Tab-separated table of C-alpha atoms in Angstrom:
chain	number	residue	atom	x	y	z
A	1	GLY	CA	8.876	17.150	-1.329
A	2	GLN	CA	6.500	14.969	-3.282
A	3	ASN	CA	3.680	17.343	-4.125
A	4	ILE	CA	0.603	15.719	-5.541
A	5	ASP	CA	-1.649	18.048	-7.483
A	6	GLN	CA	-5.268	17.513	-8.390
A	7	PRO	CA	-8.099	19.974	-9.053
A	8	THR	CA	-10.018	21.077	-5.990
A	9	GLU	CA	-13.517	20.841	-7.427
A	10	MET	CA	-15.301	19.566	-10.526
A	11	THR	CA	-18.927	19.513	-11.598
A	12	ALA	CA	-20.523	17.194	-14.148
A	13	THR	CA	-23.945	16.099	-15.307
A	14	GLU	CA	-25.597	12.765	-14.609
A	15	GLY	CA	-24.906	10.318	-17.438
A	16	ALA	CA	-21.810	12.186	-18.633
A	17	ILE	CA	-18.102	11.309	-18.474
A	18	VAL	CA	-15.625	13.107	-16.220
A	19	GLN	CA	-11.834	12.915	-16.018
A	20	ILE	CA	-10.011	13.784	-12.788
A	21	ASN	CA	-6.306	14.464	-13.231
A	22	CYS	CA	-3.433	13.937	-10.824
A	23	THR	CA	0.190	14.993	-11.285
A	24	TYR	CA	3.092	13.997	-9.058
A	25	GLN	CA	6.854	14.073	-8.833
A	26	THR	CA	8.346	11.098	-10.652
A	27	SER	CA	11.538	10.523	-8.630
A	28	GLY	CA	11.238	7.301	-6.631
A	29	PHE	CA	7.734	6.535	-7.895
A	30	ASN	CA	6.449	3.128	-6.813
A	31	GLY	CA	2.700	3.107	-7.488
A	32	LEU	CA	-0.451	5.232	-7.572
A	33	PHE	CA	-3.807	4.673	-5.892
A	34	TRP	CA	-7.223	6.272	-6.317
A	35	TYR	CA	-9.671	6.334	-3.422
A	36	GLN	CA	-13.261	7.527	-3.215
A	37	GLN	CA	-14.518	9.305	-0.113
A	38	HIS	CA	-18.153	10.251	0.406
A	39	ALA	CA	-18.819	13.144	2.764
A	40	GLY	CA	-18.522	12.068	6.389
A	41	GLU	CA	-17.255	8.607	5.489
A	42	ALA	CA	-13.958	6.765	5.217
A	43	PRO	CA	-11.988	6.521	1.962
A	44	THR	CA	-12.490	3.340	-0.056
A	45	PHE	CA	-10.035	1.917	-2.592
A	46	LEU	CA	-10.881	2.318	-6.274
A	47	SER	CA	-7.814	1.468	-8.344
A	48	TYR	CA	-4.065	0.915	-8.382
A	49	ASN	CA	-1.607	1.656	-11.205
A	50	VAL	CA	2.061	0.749	-11.259
A	51	LEU	CA	2.682	0.297	-15.003
A	52	ASP	CA	1.876	2.674	-17.853
A	53	GLY	CA	-1.552	2.304	-19.370
A	54	LEU	CA	-5.213	2.024	-18.595
A	55	GLU	CA	-6.831	-0.105	-15.885
A	56	GLU	CA	-10.582	-0.580	-16.311
A	57	LYS	CA	-13.071	-1.559	-13.623
A	58	GLY	CA	-16.637	-1.234	-14.795
A	59	ARG	CA	-17.598	2.450	-15.028
A	60	PHE	CA	-14.258	3.534	-13.558
A	61	SER	CA	-10.886	3.536	-15.344
A	62	SER	CA	-7.496	4.829	-14.246
A	63	PHE	CA	-4.588	5.766	-16.485
A	64	LEU	CA	-0.914	6.189	-15.654
A	65	SER	CA	2.065	7.714	-17.463
A	66	ARG	CA	5.154	7.131	-15.342
A	67	SER	CA	7.452	9.267	-17.491
A	68	LYS	CA	5.106	12.266	-17.325
A	69	GLY	CA	4.164	11.899	-13.666
A	70	TYR	CA	0.510	11.924	-14.637
A	71	SER	CA	-2.583	9.896	-13.880
A	72	TYR	CA	-6.285	10.330	-14.415
A	73	LEU	CA	-9.425	8.712	-13.113
A	74	LEU	CA	-12.199	8.408	-15.693
A	75	LEU	CA	-15.772	8.015	-14.537
A	76	LYS	CA	-18.354	7.029	-17.173
A	77	GLU	CA	-22.165	7.101	-17.084
A	78	LEU	CA	-22.089	9.330	-14.042
A	79	GLN	CA	-24.634	8.671	-11.327
A	80	MET	CA	-25.714	10.937	-8.487
A	81	LYS	CA	-24.039	8.569	-6.023
A	82	ASP	CA	-20.679	9.354	-7.665
A	83	SER	CA	-20.742	12.754	-5.932
A	84	ALA	CA	-17.765	12.395	-3.597
A	85	SER	CA	-14.161	13.375	-3.075
A	86	TYR	CA	-11.575	11.472	-5.122
A	87	LEU	CA	-8.133	11.126	-3.570
A	88	CYS	CA	-4.958	10.445	-5.512
A	89	ALA	CA	-2.214	8.782	-3.435
A	90	VAL	CA	1.328	8.029	-4.547
A	91	SER	CA	3.763	5.542	-3.074
A	92	TYR	CA	7.484	6.369	-3.257
A	93	TYR	CA	10.162	3.796	-2.559
A	94	ASN	CA	12.981	6.157	-1.631
A	95	THR	CA	12.314	8.876	0.945
A	96	ASN	CA	8.967	7.516	2.101
A	97	ALA	CA	9.922	3.826	2.020
A	98	GLY	CA	6.755	2.821	0.229
A	99	LYS	CA	4.243	4.782	2.301
A	100	SER	CA	1.496	6.615	0.453
A	101	THR	CA	1.327	10.407	0.194
A	102	PHE	CA	-2.156	11.757	-0.480
A	103	GLY	CA	-3.265	14.711	-2.559
A	104	ASP	CA	-5.886	17.059	-1.142
A	105	GLY	CA	-8.654	15.408	-3.146
A	106	THR	CA	-11.041	16.501	-5.900
A	107	THR	CA	-14.643	17.114	-4.862
A	108	LEU	CA	-16.928	15.963	-7.661
A	109	THR	CA	-20.515	17.166	-7.766
A	110	VAL	CA	-22.881	15.336	-10.117
A	111	LYS	CA	-25.950	17.349	-11.111
A	112	PRO	CA	-29.191	16.027	-12.594
B	1	ASN	CA	-15.136	-10.032	8.955
B	2	ALA	CA	-15.140	-6.635	10.699
B	3	GLY	CA	-12.182	-5.110	8.798
B	4	VAL	CA	-10.742	-2.054	10.583
B	5	THR	CA	-12.551	-0.983	13.755
B	6	GLN	CA	-11.987	2.401	15.385
B	7	THR	CA	-13.277	3.598	18.725
B	8	PRO	CA	-14.624	5.993	19.795
B	9	LYS	CA	-16.483	7.516	16.821
B	10	PHE	CA	-16.762	10.930	18.475
B	11	GLN	CA	-14.857	12.555	21.322
B	12	VAL	CA	-14.657	16.014	22.878
B	13	LEU	CA	-11.630	16.859	25.018
B	14	LYS	CA	-10.411	19.854	26.924
B	15	THR	CA	-7.002	21.334	26.204
B	16	GLY	CA	-4.334	19.435	28.097
B	17	GLN	CA	-6.264	16.184	28.479
B	18	SER	CA	-4.830	12.928	27.179
B	19	MET	CA	-6.621	10.067	25.508
B	20	THR	CA	-6.134	6.979	23.373
B	21	LEU	CA	-7.833	6.300	20.051
B	22	GLN	CA	-8.245	2.592	19.488
B	23	CYS	CA	-7.747	0.762	16.189
B	24	ALA	CA	-8.030	-2.968	15.539
B	25	GLN	CA	-7.992	-5.038	12.348
B	26	ASP	CA	-8.850	-8.701	11.879
B	27	MET	CA	-7.311	-9.223	8.424
B	28	ASN	CA	-3.807	-10.164	9.610
B	29	HIS	CA	-2.399	-7.103	7.860
B	30	GLU	CA	1.241	-6.215	8.464
B	31	TYR	CA	0.980	-2.501	7.719
B	32	MET	CA	-1.102	-0.124	9.831
B	33	SER	CA	-1.210	3.646	9.826
B	34	TRP	CA	-2.881	6.658	11.406
B	35	TYR	CA	-3.933	9.708	9.390
B	36	ARG	CA	-5.591	12.975	10.244
B	37	GLN	CA	-7.872	14.774	7.830
B	38	ASP	CA	-8.652	18.454	8.246
B	39	PRO	CA	-11.565	20.125	6.389
B	40	GLY	CA	-11.043	20.269	2.637
B	41	MET	CA	-7.710	18.528	2.829
B	42	GLY	CA	-6.260	15.155	2.107
B	43	LEU	CA	-4.927	12.637	4.570
B	44	ARG	CA	-1.719	13.372	6.438
B	45	LEU	CA	0.248	10.482	7.895
B	46	ILE	CA	0.874	10.679	11.648
B	47	HIS	CA	2.546	7.348	12.493
B	48	TYR	CA	2.752	3.958	10.872
B	49	SER	CA	3.822	0.392	11.616
B	50	VAL	CA	5.147	-2.333	9.310
B	51	GLY	CA	4.627	-5.090	11.864
B	52	ALA	CA	4.285	-5.917	15.552
B	53	GLY	CA	6.938	-4.140	17.587
B	54	ILE	CA	7.883	-1.738	14.776
B	55	THR	CA	6.627	1.841	14.499
B	56	ASP	CA	7.856	4.986	12.766
B	57	GLN	CA	6.914	8.628	12.308
B	58	GLY	CA	4.969	10.042	9.403
B	59	GLU	CA	4.557	13.650	8.245
B	60	VAL	CA	2.912	15.091	11.384
B	61	PRO	CA	3.955	13.008	14.434
B	62	ASN	CA	4.329	15.755	17.053
B	63	GLY	CA	1.946	15.392	19.998
B	64	TYR	CA	1.109	11.743	19.236
B	65	ASN	CA	2.494	8.369	20.321
B	66	VAL	CA	1.797	4.874	19.022
B	67	SER	CA	2.656	1.297	19.909
B	68	ARG	CA	2.151	-2.034	18.120
B	69	SER	CA	2.324	-4.854	20.639
B	70	THR	CA	0.175	-7.180	18.504
B	71	THR	CA	-0.537	-7.509	14.776
B	72	GLU	CA	-4.191	-6.609	15.363
B	73	ASP	CA	-4.003	-3.451	17.477
B	74	PHE	CA	-2.492	-0.031	16.797
B	75	PRO	CA	-3.595	2.588	19.351
B	76	LEU	CA	-2.878	6.306	18.945
B	77	ARG	CA	-2.244	8.355	22.071
B	78	LEU	CA	-2.664	12.103	22.359
B	79	LEU	CA	-0.288	13.176	25.096
B	80	SER	CA	-1.655	16.659	25.912
B	81	ALA	CA	-4.527	17.679	23.639
B	82	ALA	CA	-4.351	21.027	21.841
B	83	PRO	CA	-7.030	22.797	19.743
B	84	SER	CA	-4.822	22.307	16.659
B	85	GLN	CA	-5.431	18.566	17.008
B	86	THR	CA	-9.136	18.967	16.292
B	87	SER	CA	-9.594	16.764	13.261
B	88	VAL	CA	-10.955	13.495	11.908
B	89	TYR	CA	-8.595	10.610	12.555
B	90	PHE	CA	-8.497	7.539	10.318
B	91	CYS	CA	-6.760	4.274	10.991
B	92	ALA	CA	-5.886	2.125	7.974
B	93	SER	CA	-4.294	-1.223	7.277
B	94	SER	CA	-2.941	-3.112	4.289
B	95	LEU	CA	-1.424	-6.506	3.750
B	96	ARG	CA	1.967	-4.897	3.090
B	97	LEU	CA	3.370	-1.501	2.178
B	98	ASN	CA	2.349	-0.396	-1.320
B	99	GLN	CA	-0.909	-2.330	-1.160
B	100	PRO	CA	-4.429	-0.809	-1.102
B	101	GLN	CA	-5.359	0.396	2.352
B	102	HIS	CA	-8.561	-0.440	4.234
B	103	PHE	CA	-9.810	2.411	6.401
B	104	GLY	CA	-11.757	2.480	9.635
B	105	ASP	CA	-14.838	4.703	9.947
B	106	GLY	CA	-12.871	7.467	11.641
B	107	THR	CA	-12.859	9.253	14.988
B	108	ARG	CA	-14.145	12.829	15.034
B	109	LEU	CA	-12.157	14.617	17.721
B	110	SER	CA	-12.793	18.131	19.027
B	111	ILE	CA	-10.425	19.864	21.426
B	112	LEU	CA	-11.887	22.811	23.300
């Protein structure tokens, strides 16, 4: 299979920095997405990585190491509204023909 | 620009009933997909389509049918509802495979 592993829950303080990790099987890797999902709402796209390195978008950054099968989402200057679930999704070009497989998500709680 | 529209938002069915969940997108996206999300879990792919007239199975297709007669519409049919199909259903679309997906607001379905 193509297991995608991410921590179930994380807690951080408002104004701090938090890093959410995601590991995946490397065979057939095509690209990696991060989505944010607030409770009771639909997922929304945050970032996409296909090459090694860091992609920065304002307070959010995403890093990818293709050889290690590892990605992280970095959230800076945390705000209360960042409390949500963060989903890592990986696209494989072999067995899944490019479709995305999702991890179970990391629930982030931001405390005052 | 409405994006991805799902109807209904909520539905309660009795075991054995059938129904169709509607999904429409106005972005001229080729790729559309249906996911289910159970409490505390990620998204699991039910069926997907890479264009009008083309559909294929995802991870959990049993008990569901789809069709794609137009680019815009991708309905999901439950053939004979079972309590195990109680879940939140999301429809998503993207320009092509391996592109960020846009999600509808979801349908919360309960099977009694």
